[in-house]
CSV table of C-alpha atoms and ligand atoms in Angstrom, one decimal:
chain,number,residue,atom,x,y,z
U,213,UNK,CA,79.9,-166.0,13.6
U,214,UNK,CA,83.5,-167.0,13.8
U,215,UNK,CA,85.5,-169.6,12.0
U,216,UNK,CA,85.7,-172.7,14.0
U,217,UNK,CA,89.2,-173.0,12.8
U,218,UNK,CA,90.3,-169.7,14.3
U,219,UNK,CA,87.7,-168.5,16.8
U,220,UNK,CA,87.4,-164.8,17.7
U,221,UNK,CA,88.5,-164.9,21.4
U,222,UNK,CA,89.2,-161.8,23.4
U,223,UNK,CA,90.1,-158.9,21.2
U,224,UNK,CA,93.7,-157.8,21.9
U,225,UNK,CA,95.5,-154.8,20.5
U,226,UNK,CA,97.0,-155.3,17.0
U,227,UNK,CA,100.5,-156.6,17.3
U,228,UNK,CA,100.0,-158.1,20.8
U,229,UNK,CA,98.9,-161.6,19.8
U,230,UNK,CA,101.2,-164.6,19.9
U,231,UNK,CA,102.7,-165.6,16.6
U,232,UNK,CA,102.7,-162.1,15.1
U,233,UNK,CA,105.5,-159.6,14.9
U,234,UNK,CA,105.3,-155.8,14.4
U,235,UNK,CA,107.9,-153.7,12.5
U,236,UNK,CA,107.4,-150.0,11.5
U,237,UNK,CA,107.5,-148.5,8.1
U,238,UNK,CA,106.6,-144.9,7.4
U,239,UNK,CA,104.7,-144.6,10.7
U,240,UNK,CA,102.5,-147.7,10.0
U,241,UNK,CA,102.9,-151.1,11.4
U,242,UNK,CA,104.2,-153.9,9.2
U,243,UNK,CA,102.4,-157.1,10.5
U,244,UNK,CA,103.6,-160.6,10.0
U,245,UNK,CA,101.9,-163.8,11.2
U,246,UNK,CA,98.3,-164.1,12.0
U,247,UNK,CA,96.0,-161.2,10.8
U,248,UNK,CA,92.6,-160.6,12.2
U,249,UNK,CA,89.9,-159.7,9.7
U,250,UNK,CA,86.3,-158.8,10.3
U,251,UNK,CA,83.7,-158.8,7.5
U,252,UNK,CA,80.6,-156.8,8.4
U,253,UNK,CA,77.7,-158.4,6.6
U,254,UNK,CA,75.2,-155.5,6.8
U,255,UNK,CA,71.5,-155.8,6.4
U,256,UNK,CA,70.3,-153.0,4.0
U,257,UNK,CA,66.6,-152.1,4.1
U,258,UNK,CA,64.7,-149.3,2.4
U,259,UNK,CA,63.5,-147.6,5.6
U,260,UNK,CA,66.9,-146.7,7.0
U,261,UNK,CA,68.0,-143.2,6.0
U,262,UNK,CA,71.6,-142.7,4.8
U,263,UNK,CA,72.7,-140.7,7.8
U,264,UNK,CA,71.4,-143.3,10.3
U,265,UNK,CA,73.0,-146.1,8.5
U,266,UNK,CA,76.3,-144.3,8.4
U,267,UNK,CA,76.1,-143.7,12.1
U,268,UNK,CA,75.2,-147.4,12.8
U,269,UNK,CA,78.0,-148.7,10.6
U,270,UNK,CA,80.5,-146.4,12.2
U,271,UNK,CA,79.6,-147.9,15.6
U,272,UNK,CA,79.8,-151.4,14.2
U,273,UNK,CA,83.3,-150.7,12.8
U,274,UNK,CA,84.5,-149.3,16.2
U,275,UNK,CA,83.1,-152.5,17.9
U,276,UNK,CA,85.7,-154.6,15.9
U,277,UNK,CA,88.6,-153.1,17.8
U,278,UNK,CA,91.5,-155.6,17.6
U,279,UNK,CA,90.9,-156.3,14.0
U,280,UNK,CA,93.7,-155.5,11.6
U,281,UNK,CA,91.3,-155.1,8.7
U,282,UNK,CA,87.5,-154.5,8.6
U,283,UNK,CA,85.6,-154.9,5.4
U,284,UNK,CA,82.2,-153.6,4.5
U,285,UNK,CA,79.9,-154.6,1.6
U,286,UNK,CA,79.2,-152.9,-1.7
U,287,UNK,CA,77.0,-149.8,-1.8
U,288,UNK,CA,75.7,-150.3,1.8
U,289,UNK,CA,75.1,-146.5,2.1
U,290,UNK,CA,72.4,-146.5,-0.6
U,291,UNK,CA,71.6,-150.1,-1.6
U,292,UNK,CA,73.0,-151.9,-4.6
U,293,UNK,CA,69.6,-152.0,-6.3
U,294,UNK,CA,68.3,-148.6,-5.1
U,295,UNK,CA,69.0,-147.0,-8.4
U,296,UNK,CA,66.6,-144.0,-7.8
U,297,UNK,CA,68.7,-143.0,-4.7
U,298,UNK,CA,72.1,-142.9,-6.3
U,299,UNK,CA,72.1,-139.5,-8.0
U,300,UNK,CA,70.8,-137.7,-5.0
U,301,UNK,CA,72.9,-139.6,-2.4
U,302,UNK,CA,76.2,-139.6,-4.4
U,303,UNK,CA,79.1,-138.0,-2.5
U,304,UNK,CA,82.6,-137.0,-3.1
U,305,UNK,CA,85.4,-138.7,-1.1
U,306,UNK,CA,85.5,-135.5,1.0
U,307,UNK,CA,81.9,-135.7,2.1
U,308,UNK,CA,80.2,-137.1,5.3
U,309,UNK,CA,80.2,-140.8,4.5
U,310,UNK,CA,84.0,-141.1,4.0
U,311,UNK,CA,84.6,-138.6,6.8
U,312,UNK,CA,82.5,-140.8,9.2
U,313,UNK,CA,84.4,-143.9,8.0
U,314,UNK,CA,87.8,-142.2,8.5
U,315,UNK,CA,86.8,-141.4,12.1
U,316,UNK,CA,85.7,-145.0,12.6
U,317,UNK,CA,89.0,-146.3,11.2
U,318,UNK,CA,91.0,-144.0,13.6
U,319,UNK,CA,89.0,-145.2,16.6
U,320,UNK,CA,89.4,-148.8,15.4
U,321,UNK,CA,93.1,-148.3,15.0
U,322,UNK,CA,93.0,-150.7,12.0
U,323,UNK,CA,92.6,-150.7,8.3
U,324,UNK,CA,89.0,-150.2,6.9
U,325,UNK,CA,87.9,-151.2,3.5
U,326,UNK,CA,84.7,-149.2,3.1
U,327,UNK,CA,83.0,-151.6,0.7
U,328,UNK,CA,81.8,-149.1,-1.8
U,329,UNK,CA,79.6,-146.0,-2.3
U,330,UNK,CA,78.3,-143.9,-5.2
U,331,UNK,CA,81.1,-141.4,-5.8
U,332,UNK,CA,80.5,-138.1,-7.5
U,333,UNK,CA,83.8,-137.4,-9.2
U,334,UNK,CA,85.2,-133.9,-9.9
U,335,UNK,CA,83.9,-134.2,-13.5
U,336,UNK,CA,80.4,-135.0,-12.0
U,337,UNK,CA,80.4,-138.5,-13.3
U,338,UNK,CA,79.2,-141.2,-10.9
U,339,UNK,CA,81.3,-144.3,-10.0
U,340,UNK,CA,80.8,-147.3,-7.8
U,341,UNK,CA,83.9,-146.6,-5.7
U,342,UNK,CA,85.8,-148.5,-2.9
U,343,UNK,CA,88.0,-146.6,-0.4
U,344,UNK,CA,90.7,-148.2,1.7
U,345,UNK,CA,91.4,-146.2,4.9
U,346,UNK,CA,94.6,-146.7,6.9
U,347,UNK,CA,94.6,-146.8,10.8
U,348,UNK,CA,95.0,-143.0,10.8
U,349,UNK,CA,91.8,-142.6,8.8
U,350,UNK,CA,93.7,-141.4,5.7
U,351,UNK,CA,92.7,-142.6,2.2
U,352,UNK,CA,95.3,-145.2,1.2
U,353,UNK,CA,93.7,-146.4,-2.1
U,354,UNK,CA,90.5,-146.1,-4.1
U,355,UNK,CA,89.1,-148.4,-6.8
U,356,UNK,CA,86.3,-147.7,-9.2
U,357,UNK,CA,84.3,-150.8,-10.3
U,358,UNK,CA,85.3,-151.8,-13.7
U,359,UNK,CA,82.5,-154.1,-14.8
U,360,UNK,CA,79.1,-152.5,-14.4
U,361,UNK,CA,76.1,-154.7,-13.6
U,362,UNK,CA,72.7,-154.5,-15.4
U,363,UNK,CA,73.4,-155.1,-19.1
U,364,UNK,CA,71.3,-152.1,-20.4
U,365,UNK,CA,69.9,-151.0,-17.1
U,366,UNK,CA,71.1,-150.2,-13.5
U,367,UNK,CA,74.8,-149.5,-13.2
U,368,UNK,CA,75.3,-149.9,-17.0
U,369,UNK,CA,73.0,-146.9,-17.5
U,370,UNK,CA,73.6,-144.8,-14.4
U,371,UNK,CA,77.3,-144.8,-13.7
U,372,UNK,CA,80.7,-144.7,-15.4
U,373,UNK,CA,83.1,-147.6,-15.5
U,374,UNK,CA,86.4,-147.6,-13.7
U,375,UNK,CA,89.4,-148.2,-16.0
U,376,UNK,CA,92.2,-149.1,-13.6
U,377,UNK,CA,92.9,-152.4,-11.7
U,378,UNK,CA,94.1,-151.5,-8.2
U,379,UNK,CA,96.4,-153.3,-5.8
U,380,UNK,CA,97.7,-151.9,-2.5
U,381,UNK,CA,100.6,-153.2,-0.4
U,382,UNK,CA,99.1,-153.3,3.1
U,383,UNK,CA,101.3,-154.2,6.0
U,384,UNK,CA,99.8,-157.7,6.1
U,385,UNK,CA,99.9,-158.5,2.4
U,386,UNK,CA,99.1,-157.0,-1.0
U,387,UNK,CA,95.4,-156.3,-1.4
U,388,UNK,CA,93.7,-156.7,-4.8
U,389,UNK,CA,90.4,-154.8,-5.3
U,390,UNK,CA,87.2,-155.9,-7.1
U,391,UNK,CA,83.5,-155.2,-6.6
U,392,UNK,CA,80.6,-157.7,-6.9
U,393,UNK,CA,80.0,-158.2,-10.6
U,394,UNK,CA,83.7,-158.0,-11.3
U,395,UNK,CA,83.9,-161.5,-9.7
U,396,UNK,CA,82.6,-162.9,-12.9
U,397,UNK,CA,85.6,-161.7,-14.9
U,398,UNK,CA,88.7,-163.9,-14.2
U,399,UNK,CA,90.9,-161.8,-16.5
U,400,UNK,CA,90.7,-158.9,-14.0
U,401,UNK,CA,91.9,-161.2,-11.2
U,402,UNK,CA,94.9,-162.4,-13.3
U,403,UNK,CA,95.9,-158.8,-13.7
U,404,UNK,CA,95.6,-158.3,-9.9
U,405,UNK,CA,97.8,-161.4,-9.3
U,406,UNK,CA,100.4,-160.1,-11.8
U,407,UNK,CA,100.4,-156.9,-9.8
U,408,UNK,CA,101.2,-158.8,-6.6
U,409,UNK,CA,97.8,-159.4,-5.1
U,410,UNK,CA,97.7,-161.9,-2.2
U,411,UNK,CA,94.4,-161.0,-0.5
U,412,UNK,CA,91.5,-160.3,-2.9
U,413,UNK,CA,88.8,-158.0,-1.3
U,414,UNK,CA,85.4,-158.3,-2.9
U,415,UNK,CA,82.5,-156.3,-1.4
U,416,UNK,CA,79.2,-157.2,-2.9
U,417,UNK,CA,75.5,-156.6,-3.0
U,418,UNK,CA,74.6,-159.9,-4.5
U,419,UNK,CA,71.0,-161.1,-4.9
U,420,UNK,CA,70.0,-164.3,-3.0
U,421,UNK,CA,68.7,-165.9,-6.2
U,422,UNK,CA,72.2,-166.2,-7.5
U,423,UNK,CA,73.9,-167.2,-4.2
U,424,UNK,CA,75.2,-170.4,-5.8
U,425,UNK,CA,77.2,-168.4,-8.3
U,426,UNK,CA,78.6,-166.2,-5.5
U,427,UNK,CA,79.8,-169.1,-3.4
U,428,UNK,CA,81.3,-171.0,-6.4
U,429,UNK,CA,83.0,-167.9,-7.9
U,430,UNK,CA,84.6,-166.9,-4.7
U,431,UNK,CA,86.2,-170.3,-4.3
U,432,UNK,CA,87.1,-170.4,-8.0
U,433,UNK,CA,89.0,-167.0,-7.7
U,434,UNK,CA,90.8,-168.3,-4.7
U,435,UNK,CA,91.9,-171.5,-6.4
U,436,UNK,CA,93.0,-169.9,-9.7
U,437,UNK,CA,94.8,-167.0,-8.0
U,438,UNK,CA,96.1,-169.0,-5.1
U,439,UNK,CA,95.1,-166.1,-2.9
U,440,UNK,CA,92.9,-165.3,0.1
U,441,UNK,CA,89.5,-164.1,-1.0
U,442,UNK,CA,87.4,-161.9,1.3
U,443,UNK,CA,83.9,-161.7,0.0
U,444,UNK,CA,81.7,-159.3,2.0
U,445,UNK,CA,78.1,-159.3,1.0
U,446,UNK,CA,74.9,-157.5,2.2
U,447,UNK,CA,71.9,-159.1,3.9
U,448,UNK,CA,68.3,-158.0,4.2
U,449,UNK,CA,66.0,-156.9,1.4
U,450,UNK,CA,65.7,-153.6,-0.4
U,451,UNK,CA,63.9,-152.5,-3.6
U,452,UNK,CA,62.2,-155.9,-3.5
U,453,UNK,CA,65.6,-157.7,-4.0
U,454,UNK,CA,66.5,-160.2,-1.3
U,455,UNK,CA,70.3,-160.1,-0.8
U,456,UNK,CA,72.5,-163.2,-0.5
U,457,UNK,CA,74.4,-162.9,2.7
U,458,UNK,CA,76.9,-165.7,2.8
U,459,UNK,CA,80.0,-163.5,3.1
U,460,UNK,CA,83.0,-165.8,3.0
U,461,UNK,CA,86.7,-166.0,3.7
U,462,UNK,CA,88.4,-168.5,1.4
U,463,UNK,CA,92.0,-169.5,1.7
U,464,UNK,CA,94.6,-169.8,-1.1
U,465,UNK,CA,93.8,-173.6,-1.4
U,466,UNK,CA,90.2,-172.8,-2.0
U,467,UNK,CA,88.9,-174.0,1.3
U,468,UNK,CA,86.2,-171.9,3.0
U,469,UNK,CA,87.7,-170.6,6.3
U,470,UNK,CA,84.4,-169.1,7.4
U,471,UNK,CA,81.0,-168.4,6.0
U,472,UNK,CA,78.2,-166.2,7.3
U,473,UNK,CA,74.5,-167.0,7.2
U,474,UNK,CA,71.7,-165.0,5.5
U,475,UNK,CA,71.2,-162.3,8.1
U,476,UNK,CA,73.3,-159.4,9.4
U,477,UNK,CA,76.4,-160.6,11.2
U,478,UNK,CA,80.1,-160.0,11.7
U,479,UNK,CA,82.4,-162.7,10.5
U,480,UNK,CA,85.8,-162.6,12.3
U,481,UNK,CA,88.7,-164.8,11.3
U,482,UNK,CA,92.4,-165.0,11.6
U,483,UNK,CA,94.4,-165.6,8.4
U,484,UNK,CA,98.0,-166.2,7.8
U,485,UNK,CA,99.1,-164.3,4.6
U,486,UNK,CA,102.3,-166.4,4.5
U,487,UNK,CA,100.0,-169.3,3.3
U,488,UNK,CA,99.8,-167.6,-0.1
U,489,UNK,CA,103.5,-168.0,-0.8
U,490,UNK,CA,103.5,-171.5,0.6
U,491,UNK,CA,100.7,-172.6,-1.7
U,492,UNK,CA,102.2,-170.9,-4.7
U,493,UNK,CA,105.6,-172.6,-3.9
U,494,UNK,CA,104.2,-176.1,-3.2
U,495,UNK,CA,101.7,-176.2,-6.1
U,496,UNK,CA,103.2,-173.7,-8.6
U,497,UNK,CA,100.4,-173.7,-11.3
U,498,UNK,CA,100.8,-169.9,-11.9
U,499,UNK,CA,104.2,-170.7,-13.3
U,500,UNK,CA,102.6,-172.9,-16.0
U,501,UNK,CA,100.6,-170.1,-17.6
U,502,UNK,CA,101.0,-169.9,-21.4
U,503,UNK,CA,100.9,-166.2,-22.0
U,504,UNK,CA,102.3,-166.2,-25.5
U,505,UNK,CA,99.6,-168.2,-27.2
U,506,UNK,CA,98.4,-166.7,-30.6
U,507,UNK,CA,95.2,-164.7,-30.4
U,508,UNK,CA,92.2,-166.4,-31.9
U,509,UNK,CA,91.4,-165.6,-35.6
U,510,UNK,CA,88.5,-163.1,-35.9
U,511,UNK,CA,85.1,-164.9,-36.2
U,512,UNK,CA,82.8,-164.8,-39.1
B,106,LIG,N1,75.8,-155.4,-7.7
B,106,LIG,C1,76.3,-156.3,-8.6
B,106,LIG,O1,77.3,-156.2,-9.2
B,106,LIG,C2,75.4,-157.5,-8.7
B,106,LIG,C3,76.1,-158.6,-9.5
B,106,LIG,C4,75.1,-159.8,-9.7
B,106,LIG,O2,74.0,-159.8,-9.3
B,106,LIG,C5,75.6,-161.0,-10.4
B,106,LIG,O3,76.8,-160.9,-10.9
B,106,LIG,O4,74.9,-161.9,-10.5
């Protein structure tokens, strides 16, 4: 599905579309103007083995040729609720899943945000980790999910929490990273804005029963941060949890640019990152923040 506002049209090579200029910095293009983004809303089912899903996703990424940035959802290799698979399927960032995605990014000739996977770190701890690959297939940035979902179960029990908010200055704008449950914590997004984020990338494996929260919070983060929000969710059902679908691109005014349905689909839109500075200039609420207010007295 494509945004009616932008359409997907014939896919040209990056930098060849009207209204977009291309400079070079350190061997990578610096893009200005319209930026093409594809969110791949994958269906994750129990019966698809990891290796087959990785192959299928690599082909889907390659098929988005012409996109400047492709985004995948949270934990698509294993399933966001397939807790019993995580320890056995966890990989380092030098293992087959990231290698396959690097090859796909190279063939794509664009940036690939890999959603997330269960990372086995060098200290053997597990993290829910996003990897951003550049058009050469090299790792440009990683982000470990800071807020673990599950209260006393699931992520809260099985994986370690990331500690570091991450932004990355991509050629088309500064990306701010978050994963799924992080969406509920506005203070993280303030930190990302303070570090320059203009495009917030939020892969998710969000259950259908809370889809109303997903839609509302994506728009809220866009309005309060005056930033683009790319929310890429999973579809399908695994471990008896029906996933939300409804991946969305929201603009810095809070308007939904495009929204997917409930099933697997690719959402392709063109955005103009210069809109972020325009909205922040014309309606400068971020300047009215009161950062020096006294801390509340301890309760009780
Ligand atoms: N995988 C997740 O982080 C799920 C988050 C969720 O279901 C919620 O915040 O609601």
